[in-house]
Coordinates of C-alpha atoms and ligand atoms in Angstrom, one line a residue:
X1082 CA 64.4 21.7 21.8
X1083 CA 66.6 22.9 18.8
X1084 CA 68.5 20.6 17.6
X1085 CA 72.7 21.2 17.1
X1086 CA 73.2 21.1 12.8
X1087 CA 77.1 20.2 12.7
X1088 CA 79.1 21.0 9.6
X1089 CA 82.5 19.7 8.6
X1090 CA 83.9 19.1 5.9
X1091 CA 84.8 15.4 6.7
X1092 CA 81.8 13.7 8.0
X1093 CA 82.6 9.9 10.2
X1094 CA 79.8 8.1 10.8
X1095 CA 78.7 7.6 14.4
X1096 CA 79.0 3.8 14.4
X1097 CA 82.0 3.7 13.1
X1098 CA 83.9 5.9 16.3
X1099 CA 85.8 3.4 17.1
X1100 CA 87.2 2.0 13.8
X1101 CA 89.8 3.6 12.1
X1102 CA 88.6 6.7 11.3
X1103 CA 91.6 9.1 11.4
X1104 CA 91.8 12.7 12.5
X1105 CA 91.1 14.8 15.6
X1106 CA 87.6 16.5 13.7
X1107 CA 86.3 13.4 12.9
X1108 CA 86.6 11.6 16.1
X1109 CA 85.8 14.7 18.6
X1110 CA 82.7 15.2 17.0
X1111 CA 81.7 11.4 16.1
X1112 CA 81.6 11.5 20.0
X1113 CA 79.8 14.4 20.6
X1114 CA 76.9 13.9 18.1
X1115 CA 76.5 10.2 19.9
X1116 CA 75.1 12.3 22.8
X1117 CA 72.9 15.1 21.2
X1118 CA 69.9 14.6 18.7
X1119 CA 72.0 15.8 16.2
X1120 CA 72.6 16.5 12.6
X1121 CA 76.0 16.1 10.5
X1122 CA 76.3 17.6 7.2
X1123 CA 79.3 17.4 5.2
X1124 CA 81.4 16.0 2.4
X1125 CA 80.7 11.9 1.5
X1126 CA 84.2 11.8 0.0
X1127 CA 82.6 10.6 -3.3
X1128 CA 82.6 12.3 -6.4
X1129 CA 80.0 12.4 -8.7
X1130 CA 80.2 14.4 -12.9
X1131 CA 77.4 17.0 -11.8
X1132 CA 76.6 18.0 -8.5
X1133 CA 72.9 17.5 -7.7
X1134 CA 72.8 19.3 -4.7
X1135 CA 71.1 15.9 -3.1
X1136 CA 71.8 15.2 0.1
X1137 CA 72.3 11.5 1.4
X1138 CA 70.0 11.5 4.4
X1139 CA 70.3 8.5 6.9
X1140 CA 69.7 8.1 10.6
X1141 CA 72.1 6.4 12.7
X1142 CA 72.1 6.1 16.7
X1143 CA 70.1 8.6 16.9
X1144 CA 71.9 11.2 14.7
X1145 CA 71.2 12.0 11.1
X1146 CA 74.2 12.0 8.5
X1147 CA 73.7 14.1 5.4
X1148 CA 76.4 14.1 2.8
X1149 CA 76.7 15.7 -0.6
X1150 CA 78.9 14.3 -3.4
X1151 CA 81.2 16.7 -5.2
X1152 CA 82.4 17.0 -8.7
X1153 CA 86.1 16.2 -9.3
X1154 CA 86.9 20.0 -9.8
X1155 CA 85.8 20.3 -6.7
X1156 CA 87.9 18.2 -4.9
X1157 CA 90.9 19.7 -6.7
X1158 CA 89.8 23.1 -6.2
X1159 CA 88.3 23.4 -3.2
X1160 CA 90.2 20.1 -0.9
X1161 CA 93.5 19.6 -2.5
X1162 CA 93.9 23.4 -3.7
X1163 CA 92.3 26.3 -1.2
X1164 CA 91.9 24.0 2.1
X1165 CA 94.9 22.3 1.9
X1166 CA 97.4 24.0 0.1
X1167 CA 96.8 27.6 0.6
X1168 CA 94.8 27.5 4.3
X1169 CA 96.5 24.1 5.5
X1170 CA 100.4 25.2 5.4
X1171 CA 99.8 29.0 5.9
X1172 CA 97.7 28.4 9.1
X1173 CA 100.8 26.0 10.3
X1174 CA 103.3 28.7 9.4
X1175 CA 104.3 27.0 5.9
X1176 CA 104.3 29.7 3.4
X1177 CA 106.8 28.8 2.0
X1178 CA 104.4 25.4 0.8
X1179 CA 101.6 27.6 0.0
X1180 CA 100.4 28.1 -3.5
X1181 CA 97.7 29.6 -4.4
X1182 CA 96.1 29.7 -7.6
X1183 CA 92.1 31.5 -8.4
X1184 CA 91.2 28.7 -9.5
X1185 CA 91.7 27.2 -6.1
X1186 CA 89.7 30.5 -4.6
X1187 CA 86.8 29.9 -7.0
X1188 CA 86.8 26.5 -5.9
X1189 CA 86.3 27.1 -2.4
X1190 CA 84.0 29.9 -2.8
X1191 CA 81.9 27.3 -5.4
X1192 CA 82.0 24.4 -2.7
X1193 CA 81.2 26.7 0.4
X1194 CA 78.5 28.2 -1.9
X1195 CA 77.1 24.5 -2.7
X1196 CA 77.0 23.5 1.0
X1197 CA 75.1 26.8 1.9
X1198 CA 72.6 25.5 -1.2
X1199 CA 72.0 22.2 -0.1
X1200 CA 72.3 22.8 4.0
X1201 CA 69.4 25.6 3.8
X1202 CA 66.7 22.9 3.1
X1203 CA 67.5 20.9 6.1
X1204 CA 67.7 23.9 8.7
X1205 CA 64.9 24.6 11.0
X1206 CA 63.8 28.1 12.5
X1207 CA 65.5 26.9 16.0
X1208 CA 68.5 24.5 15.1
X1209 CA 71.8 26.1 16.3
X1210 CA 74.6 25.5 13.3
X1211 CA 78.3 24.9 14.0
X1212 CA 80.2 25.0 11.4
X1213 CA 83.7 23.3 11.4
X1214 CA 87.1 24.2 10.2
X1215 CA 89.1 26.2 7.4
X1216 CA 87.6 24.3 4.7
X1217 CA 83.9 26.1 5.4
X1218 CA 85.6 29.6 6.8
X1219 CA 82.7 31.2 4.4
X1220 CA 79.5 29.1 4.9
X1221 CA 77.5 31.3 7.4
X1222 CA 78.2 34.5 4.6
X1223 CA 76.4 32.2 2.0
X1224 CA 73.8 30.9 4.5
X1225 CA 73.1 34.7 5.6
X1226 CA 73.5 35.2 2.1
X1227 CA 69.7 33.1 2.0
X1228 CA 68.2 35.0 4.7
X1229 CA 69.3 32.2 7.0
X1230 CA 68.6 34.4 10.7
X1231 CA 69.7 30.9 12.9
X1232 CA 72.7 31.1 15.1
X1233 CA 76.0 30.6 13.3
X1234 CA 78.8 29.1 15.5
X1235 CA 82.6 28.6 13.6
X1236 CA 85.3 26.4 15.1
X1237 CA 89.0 26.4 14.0
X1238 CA 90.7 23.2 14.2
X1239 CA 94.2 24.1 13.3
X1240 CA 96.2 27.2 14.6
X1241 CA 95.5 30.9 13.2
X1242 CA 98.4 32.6 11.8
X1243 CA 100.9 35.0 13.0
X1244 CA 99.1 38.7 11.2
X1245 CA 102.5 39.2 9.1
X1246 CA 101.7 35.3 8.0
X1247 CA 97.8 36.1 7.4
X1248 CA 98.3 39.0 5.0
X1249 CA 100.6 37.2 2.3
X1250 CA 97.3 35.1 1.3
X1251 CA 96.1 37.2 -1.7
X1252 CA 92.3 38.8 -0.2
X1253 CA 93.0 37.5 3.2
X1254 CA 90.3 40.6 4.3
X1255 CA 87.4 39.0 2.4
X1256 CA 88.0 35.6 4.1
X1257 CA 88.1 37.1 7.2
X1258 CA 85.0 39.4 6.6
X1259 CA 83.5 36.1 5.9
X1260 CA 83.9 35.2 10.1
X1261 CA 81.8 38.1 10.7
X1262 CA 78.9 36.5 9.2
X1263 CA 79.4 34.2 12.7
X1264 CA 77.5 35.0 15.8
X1265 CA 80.6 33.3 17.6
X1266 CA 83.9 32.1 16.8
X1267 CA 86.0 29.5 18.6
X1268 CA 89.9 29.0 18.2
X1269 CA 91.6 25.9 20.0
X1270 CA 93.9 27.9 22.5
X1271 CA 94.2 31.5 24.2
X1272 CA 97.4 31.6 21.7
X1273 CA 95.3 31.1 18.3
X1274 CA 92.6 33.4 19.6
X1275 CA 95.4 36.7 20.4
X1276 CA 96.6 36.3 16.6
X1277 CA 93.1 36.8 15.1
X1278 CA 92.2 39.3 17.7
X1279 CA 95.9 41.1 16.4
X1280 CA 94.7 40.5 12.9
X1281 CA 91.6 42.4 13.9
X1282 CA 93.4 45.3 15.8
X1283 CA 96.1 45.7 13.4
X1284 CA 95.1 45.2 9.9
X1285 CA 91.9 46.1 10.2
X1286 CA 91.7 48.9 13.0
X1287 CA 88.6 46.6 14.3
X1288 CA 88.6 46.6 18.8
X1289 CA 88.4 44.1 21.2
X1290 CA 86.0 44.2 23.6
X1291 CA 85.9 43.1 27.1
X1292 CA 83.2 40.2 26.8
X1293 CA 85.8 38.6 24.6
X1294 CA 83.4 40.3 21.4
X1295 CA 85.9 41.6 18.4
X1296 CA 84.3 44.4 15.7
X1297 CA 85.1 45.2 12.3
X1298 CA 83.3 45.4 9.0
X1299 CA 80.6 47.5 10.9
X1300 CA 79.7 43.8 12.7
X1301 CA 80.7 42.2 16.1
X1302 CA 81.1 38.8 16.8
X1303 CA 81.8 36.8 19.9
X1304 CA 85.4 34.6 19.9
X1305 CA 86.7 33.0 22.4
X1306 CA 89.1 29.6 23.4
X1307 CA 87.7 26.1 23.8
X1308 CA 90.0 23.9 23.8
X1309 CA 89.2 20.2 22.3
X1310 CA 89.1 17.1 24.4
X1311 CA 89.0 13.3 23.5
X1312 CA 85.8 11.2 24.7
X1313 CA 88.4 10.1 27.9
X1314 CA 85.8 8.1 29.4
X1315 CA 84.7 6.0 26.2
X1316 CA 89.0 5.7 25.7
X1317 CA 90.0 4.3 29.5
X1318 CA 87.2 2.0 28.7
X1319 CA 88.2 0.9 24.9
X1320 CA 91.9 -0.3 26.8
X1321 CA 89.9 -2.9 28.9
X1322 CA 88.3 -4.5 25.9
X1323 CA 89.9 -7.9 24.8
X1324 CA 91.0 -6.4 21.5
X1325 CA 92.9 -3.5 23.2
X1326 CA 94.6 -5.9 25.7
X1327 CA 95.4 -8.5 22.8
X1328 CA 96.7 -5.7 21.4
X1329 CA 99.3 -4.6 24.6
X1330 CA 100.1 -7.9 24.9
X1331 CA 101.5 -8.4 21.4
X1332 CA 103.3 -5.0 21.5
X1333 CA 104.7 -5.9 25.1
X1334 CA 105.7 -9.5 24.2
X1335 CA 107.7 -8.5 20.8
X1336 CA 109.3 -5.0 23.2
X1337 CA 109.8 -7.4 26.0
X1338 CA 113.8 -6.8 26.5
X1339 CA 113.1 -3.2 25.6
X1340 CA 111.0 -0.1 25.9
X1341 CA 108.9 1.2 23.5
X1342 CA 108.4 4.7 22.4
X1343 CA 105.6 5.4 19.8
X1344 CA 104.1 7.8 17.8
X1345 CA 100.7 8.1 15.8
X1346 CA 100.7 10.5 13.3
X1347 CA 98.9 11.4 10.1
X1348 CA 101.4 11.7 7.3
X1349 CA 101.9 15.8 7.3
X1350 CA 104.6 18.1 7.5
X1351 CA 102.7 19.8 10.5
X1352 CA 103.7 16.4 12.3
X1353 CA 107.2 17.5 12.7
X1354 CA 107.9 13.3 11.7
X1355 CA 111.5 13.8 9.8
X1356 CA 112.6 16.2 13.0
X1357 CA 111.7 13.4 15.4
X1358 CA 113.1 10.8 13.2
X1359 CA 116.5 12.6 13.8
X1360 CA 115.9 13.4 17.5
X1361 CA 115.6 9.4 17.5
X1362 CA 118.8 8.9 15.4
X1363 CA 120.2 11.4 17.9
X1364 CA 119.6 9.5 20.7
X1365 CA 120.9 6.2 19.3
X1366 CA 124.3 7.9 18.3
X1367 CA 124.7 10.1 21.7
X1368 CA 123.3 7.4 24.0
X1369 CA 124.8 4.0 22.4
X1370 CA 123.7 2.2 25.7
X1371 CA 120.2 2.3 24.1
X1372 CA 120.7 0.0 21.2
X1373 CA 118.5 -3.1 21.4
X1374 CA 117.3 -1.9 24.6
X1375 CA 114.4 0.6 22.6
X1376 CA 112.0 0.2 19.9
X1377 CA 110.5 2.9 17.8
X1378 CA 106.9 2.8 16.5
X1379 CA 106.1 5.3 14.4
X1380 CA 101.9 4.8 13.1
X1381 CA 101.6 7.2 10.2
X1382 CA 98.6 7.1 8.5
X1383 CA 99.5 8.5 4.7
X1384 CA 97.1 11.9 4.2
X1385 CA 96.2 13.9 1.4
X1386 CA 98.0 12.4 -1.3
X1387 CA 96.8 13.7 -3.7
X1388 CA 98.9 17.0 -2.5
X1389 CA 102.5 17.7 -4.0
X1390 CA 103.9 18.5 -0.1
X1391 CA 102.6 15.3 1.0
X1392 CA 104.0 13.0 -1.4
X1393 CA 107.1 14.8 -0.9
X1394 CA 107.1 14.8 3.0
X1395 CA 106.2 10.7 2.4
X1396 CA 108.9 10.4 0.3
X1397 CA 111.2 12.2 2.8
X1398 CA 110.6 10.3 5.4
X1399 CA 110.7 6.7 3.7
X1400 CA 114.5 7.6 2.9
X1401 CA 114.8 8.6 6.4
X1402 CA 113.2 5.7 8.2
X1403 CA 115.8 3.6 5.8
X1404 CA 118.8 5.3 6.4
X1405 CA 117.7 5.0 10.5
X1406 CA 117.7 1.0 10.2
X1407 CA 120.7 0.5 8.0
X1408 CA 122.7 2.7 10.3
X1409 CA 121.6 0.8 13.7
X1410 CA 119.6 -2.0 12.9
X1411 CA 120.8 -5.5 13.8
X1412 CA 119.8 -9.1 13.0
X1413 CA 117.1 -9.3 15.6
X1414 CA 116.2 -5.5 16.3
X1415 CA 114.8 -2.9 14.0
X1416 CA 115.5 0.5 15.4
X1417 CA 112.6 2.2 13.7
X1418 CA 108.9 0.6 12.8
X1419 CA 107.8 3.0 10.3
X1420 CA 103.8 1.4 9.2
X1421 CA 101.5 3.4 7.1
X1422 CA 98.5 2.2 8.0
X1423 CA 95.2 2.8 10.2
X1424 CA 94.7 0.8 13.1
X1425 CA 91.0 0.1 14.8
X1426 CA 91.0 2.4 18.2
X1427 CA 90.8 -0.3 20.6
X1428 CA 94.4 -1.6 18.6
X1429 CA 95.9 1.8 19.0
X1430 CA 94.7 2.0 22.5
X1431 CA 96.8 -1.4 23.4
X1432 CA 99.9 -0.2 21.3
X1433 CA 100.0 3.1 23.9
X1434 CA 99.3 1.6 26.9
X1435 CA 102.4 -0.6 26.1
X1436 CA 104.6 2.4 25.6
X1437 CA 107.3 3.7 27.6
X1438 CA 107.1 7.5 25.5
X1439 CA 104.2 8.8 23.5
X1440 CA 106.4 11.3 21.1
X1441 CA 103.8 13.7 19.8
X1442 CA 106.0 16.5 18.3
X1443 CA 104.3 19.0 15.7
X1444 CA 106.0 21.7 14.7
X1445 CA 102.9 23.8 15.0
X1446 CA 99.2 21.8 15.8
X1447 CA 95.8 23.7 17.0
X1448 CA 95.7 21.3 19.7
X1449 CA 96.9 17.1 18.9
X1450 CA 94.5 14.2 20.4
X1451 CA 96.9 11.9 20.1
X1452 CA 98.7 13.5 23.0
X1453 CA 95.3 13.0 25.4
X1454 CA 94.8 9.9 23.6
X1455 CA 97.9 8.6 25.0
X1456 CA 97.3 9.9 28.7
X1457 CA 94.2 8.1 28.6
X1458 CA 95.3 4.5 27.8
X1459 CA 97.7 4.3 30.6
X1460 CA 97.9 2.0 33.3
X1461 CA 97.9 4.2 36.5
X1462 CA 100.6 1.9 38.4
X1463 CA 103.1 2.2 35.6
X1464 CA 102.2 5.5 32.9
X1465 CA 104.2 5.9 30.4
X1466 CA 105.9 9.3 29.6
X1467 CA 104.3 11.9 26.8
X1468 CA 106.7 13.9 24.9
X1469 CA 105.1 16.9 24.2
X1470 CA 106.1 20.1 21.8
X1471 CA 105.8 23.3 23.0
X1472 CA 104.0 24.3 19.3
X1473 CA 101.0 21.7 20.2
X1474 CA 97.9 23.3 21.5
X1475 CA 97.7 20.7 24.1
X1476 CA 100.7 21.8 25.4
X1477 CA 98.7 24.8 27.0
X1478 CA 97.0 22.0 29.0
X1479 CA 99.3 19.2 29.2
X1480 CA 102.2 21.3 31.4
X1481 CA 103.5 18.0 33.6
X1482 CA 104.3 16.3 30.3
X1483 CA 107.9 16.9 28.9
X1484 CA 107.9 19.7 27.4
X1485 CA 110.3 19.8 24.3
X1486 CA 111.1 22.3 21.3
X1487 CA 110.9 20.2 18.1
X1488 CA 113.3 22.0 16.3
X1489 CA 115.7 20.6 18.5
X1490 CA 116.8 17.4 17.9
X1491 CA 119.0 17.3 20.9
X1492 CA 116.2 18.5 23.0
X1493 CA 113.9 16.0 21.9
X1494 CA 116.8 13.3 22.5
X1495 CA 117.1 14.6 26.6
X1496 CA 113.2 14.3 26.6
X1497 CA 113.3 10.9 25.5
X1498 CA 116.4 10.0 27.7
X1499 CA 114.7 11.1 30.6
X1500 CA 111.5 9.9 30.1
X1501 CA 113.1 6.1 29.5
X1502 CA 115.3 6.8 32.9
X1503 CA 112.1 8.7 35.0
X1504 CA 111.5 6.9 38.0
X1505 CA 108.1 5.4 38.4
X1506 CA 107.0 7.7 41.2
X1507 CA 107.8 10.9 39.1
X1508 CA 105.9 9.1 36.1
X1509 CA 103.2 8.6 38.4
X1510 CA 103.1 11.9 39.7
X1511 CA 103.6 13.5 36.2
X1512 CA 100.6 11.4 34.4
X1513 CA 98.1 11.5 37.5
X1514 CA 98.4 15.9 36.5
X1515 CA 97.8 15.1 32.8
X1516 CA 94.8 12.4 33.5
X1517 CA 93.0 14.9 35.5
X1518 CA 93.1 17.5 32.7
X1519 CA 92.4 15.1 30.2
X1520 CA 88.9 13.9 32.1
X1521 CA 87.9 17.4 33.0
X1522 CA 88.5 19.1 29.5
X1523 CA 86.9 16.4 27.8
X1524 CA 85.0 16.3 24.3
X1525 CA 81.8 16.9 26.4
X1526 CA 83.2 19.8 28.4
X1527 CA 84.2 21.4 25.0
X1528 CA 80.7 20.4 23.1
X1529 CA 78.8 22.1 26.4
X1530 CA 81.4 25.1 26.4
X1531 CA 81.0 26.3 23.2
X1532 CA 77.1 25.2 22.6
X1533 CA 76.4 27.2 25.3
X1534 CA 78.5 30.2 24.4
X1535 CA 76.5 29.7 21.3
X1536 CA 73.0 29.9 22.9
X1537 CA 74.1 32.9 24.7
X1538 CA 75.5 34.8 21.5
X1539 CA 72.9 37.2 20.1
X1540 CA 71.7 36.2 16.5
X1541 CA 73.0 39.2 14.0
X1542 CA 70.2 41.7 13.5
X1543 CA 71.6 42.7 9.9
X1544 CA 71.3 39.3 8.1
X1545 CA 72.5 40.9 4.8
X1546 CA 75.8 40.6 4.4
X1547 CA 78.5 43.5 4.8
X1548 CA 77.9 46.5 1.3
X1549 CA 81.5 45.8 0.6
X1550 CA 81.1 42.0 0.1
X1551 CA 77.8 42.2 -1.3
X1552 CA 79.3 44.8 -4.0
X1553 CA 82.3 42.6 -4.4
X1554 CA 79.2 39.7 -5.1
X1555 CA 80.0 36.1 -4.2
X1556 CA 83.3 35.7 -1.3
X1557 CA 85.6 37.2 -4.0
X1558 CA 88.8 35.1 -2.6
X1559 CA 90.1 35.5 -6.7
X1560 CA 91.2 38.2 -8.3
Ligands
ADP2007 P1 94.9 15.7 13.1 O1 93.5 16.2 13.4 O2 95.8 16.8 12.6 O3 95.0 14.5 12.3 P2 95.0 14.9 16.0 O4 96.2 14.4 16.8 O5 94.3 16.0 16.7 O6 95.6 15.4 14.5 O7 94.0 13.7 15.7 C1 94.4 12.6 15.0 C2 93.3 11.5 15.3 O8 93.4 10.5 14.3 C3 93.5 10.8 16.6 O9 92.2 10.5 17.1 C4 94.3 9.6 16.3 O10 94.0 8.5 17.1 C5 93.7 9.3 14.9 N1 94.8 8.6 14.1 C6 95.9 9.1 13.6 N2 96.6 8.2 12.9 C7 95.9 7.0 13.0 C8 96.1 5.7 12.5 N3 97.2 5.4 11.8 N4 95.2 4.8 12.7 C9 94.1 5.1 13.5 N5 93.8 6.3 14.0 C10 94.7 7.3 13.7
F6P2008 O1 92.0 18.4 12.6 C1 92.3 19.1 11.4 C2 91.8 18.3 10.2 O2 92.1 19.0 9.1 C3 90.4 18.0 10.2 O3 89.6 19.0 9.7 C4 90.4 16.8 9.4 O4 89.2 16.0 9.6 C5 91.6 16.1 9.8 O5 92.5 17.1 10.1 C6 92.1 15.1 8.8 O6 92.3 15.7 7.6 P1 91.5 15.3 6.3 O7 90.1 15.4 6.5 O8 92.0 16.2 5.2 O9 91.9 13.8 6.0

């Protein structure tokens, strides 16, 4: 049996699934790996003054971790610069946050380069690699690069851009080239999957082919939609254990005169946190028959801070959250609970099952777990309502939920109105929909899905890269 050679960037260990690891990659695929004899290789977070190209090897329920440290320039370069200030806000539709720098290009290009290094040792003739997220968008060109001839599978996380959007980044061709080094390529929803096929068609004159198979560069690779789940059956269990009801009851006793409405977040301007903020300040000044009788809980986890965007968007929102209390708040209610902290899962999974509305309101996310996340910890007899935007990937799935347009404050303020006035049958009705989805697309359905479209995709038969991007040497993402 091959075994399934998983690549992120960010690597959580196994055992620790159901702490308080934060973010959508880390926890889908923490799942995942807990089922397959797998391998995880990826980034330990550590730094170290010259990169060894050493793995840390360990084996843990039946999965090996192997992590590489990286050197300080690194991190700037390649985390903090390319990933997350150039990919990061132009994939959301930021450019006006992106900045890129070459530095930040030879970064990446060093790091990706440095994975492929280290990751070639560990591979076996049959293991099957997936590689995950913008941060390794040129990992299977190095790997081929090495005479790697294994099949390469790439998943996107986050959305891909608009093709007006794609071609400000300077060399935006060579990172895409880079995809073609794939054997298949996964995007979160049909929607990210038409704008790199328009990409394809329009800037570079590539075709689309019926199988679902795009060509360019003189290469064709498959791409398709899989849409991310949450482990739903490991979650409805997690809100039965002790902690998680200890948990509900402490939210429900201090809400018990009033409904709660909650949101868990990382800090990031993707979030859409100051708009909802506002929608919430809307509501308190349209609908005065609210205050006292709501709470809101907003969980955001601070991220990236060592990103200028993200100390700004903290900053924002700390003024916001302020001016929100001192406007409303009274001696014995706080309008807004603004902690910026993580919780353990089976904590967070009490805290939404005690929750009238689960706001999850990006203004653009490749899909949002928190939004299943929600779904799943509800008690059947009484669901809560999710608040979902329209820009969320999940909102492709998750159609009984109440649809809203984050830029609209107002809109947001309805959805949350009617959600805290829904009758209990329509709640029912409405969340019975969304569990079904959220059990049938699960993290297992989505492992299965793409593994197998994997299996199925032929290996490349030229293994060298493209003439162009071997002339140009190395991914030249600088100028
Ligand atoms: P992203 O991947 O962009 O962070 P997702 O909504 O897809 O967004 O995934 C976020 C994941 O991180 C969810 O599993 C959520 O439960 C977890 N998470 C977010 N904030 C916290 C927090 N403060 N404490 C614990 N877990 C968190
Ligand atoms: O889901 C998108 C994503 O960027 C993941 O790749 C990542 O693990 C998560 O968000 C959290 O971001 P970071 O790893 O930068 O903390």
């Amino acid at each position: 049996m091959s075994r399934l050679v998983v690549v992120s960037n960010r690597v959580a260990m196994p055992e620790n699934a159901g702490g308080a690891s934060v973010g959508g990659l880390t926890m889908a695929l923490a799942a995942a790996l807990q089922q397959y004899r797998g391998v995880w290789f990826g980034w330990s977070g550590e730094t170290t003054p010259t990169f060894t190209g050493e793995p840390h090897v360990r084996e843990t329920s039946g999965v090996t971790i192997a992590t590489i440290d990286l050197e300080a320039q690194d991190v700037q370069e390649y985390y903090n610069g390319y990933a997350n200030t150039v990919l990061w806000p132009l994939f959301h539709y930021r450019i006006d946050l992106t900045e890129y720098e070459r530095a930040f290009g030879e970064g990446y290009a060093r790091v990706n380069s440095r994975f492929a290094e280290t990751l070639q040792r560990q591979i076996g003739p049959d293991d099957m690699i997936w590689v995950h997220d913008y941060h390794l968008i040129p990992l299977a060109q190095e790997l081929r690069r090495r005479g790697l001839k294994n099949r390469i599978g790439f998943f996107l996380h986050i959305p891909w851009p608009a093709c007006q959007l794609m071609t400000t980044l300077p060399h935006h061709q060579d990172l895409v080239e880079a995809l073609f080094a794939y054997d298949l390529l996964g995007f979160q929803t049909q929607d990210w999957l038409n704008a790199f096929q328009g990409y394809v068609t329009d800037e570079l004159g590539g075709e689309i082919h019926g199988d679902g198979s795009v060509s360019a560069f003189g290469r064709t690779v498959r791409a398709g939609a899989f849409p991310i789940g949450i482990d739903a059956d490991s979650f409805t269990e997690i809100v039965k254990t002790p902690a998680a009801m200890k948990s509900y009851d402490r939210a429900a006793a201090t809400n018990v005169y009033r409904d709660l409405i909650m949101g868990v977040d990382r800090i990031d301007y993707s979030k859409g946190l100051e708009e909802r903020f506002a929608a919430y300040d809307q509501l308190l000044r349209t609908n005065p028959e609210f205050k006292e009788r709501v709470a809101y809980l907003q969980i955001a986890q601070v991220s990236r801070s060592d990103v200028g965007a993200y100390q700004d968007i903290r900053t924002r929102l700390n003024g916001v959250a302020g001016r929100i209390n001192a406007a409303y708040g009274t001696v014995d209610w706080t309008p807004l609970r603004y902690v910026n902290r993580a919780y353990d899962r089976d904590v967070l999974a009490g805290v939404y099952r005690a929750a009238r509305i689960g706001l999850v309101t990006p203004l653009r996310d490749g899909m949002n777990l928190v939004a299943k996340e929600y779904v799943a910890a509800q008690n059947p007899s009484d669901p809560g309502v999710l608040v979902l935007s329209r820009f969320a990937g999940a909102a492709r799935q998750m159609k009984t939920a109440l649809i809203v347009n984050p830029y609209s404050r107002e809109d947001v303020a309805d959805a949350i109105k009617r959600g805290l006035t829904m009758s209990r049958a329509e709640r029912i009705q409405r969340w019975e929909a969304l569990m079904s989805g959220v059990e049938a697309e699960d993290v297992s359905a989505w492992r299965d899905a793409f593994v197998a479209a994997l299996e199925a995709s032929q290996s490349p038969t030229g293994m060298t890269p493209s003439r162009a991007a071997a002339q140009r040497g190395n991914l030249a993402l600088t100028s």
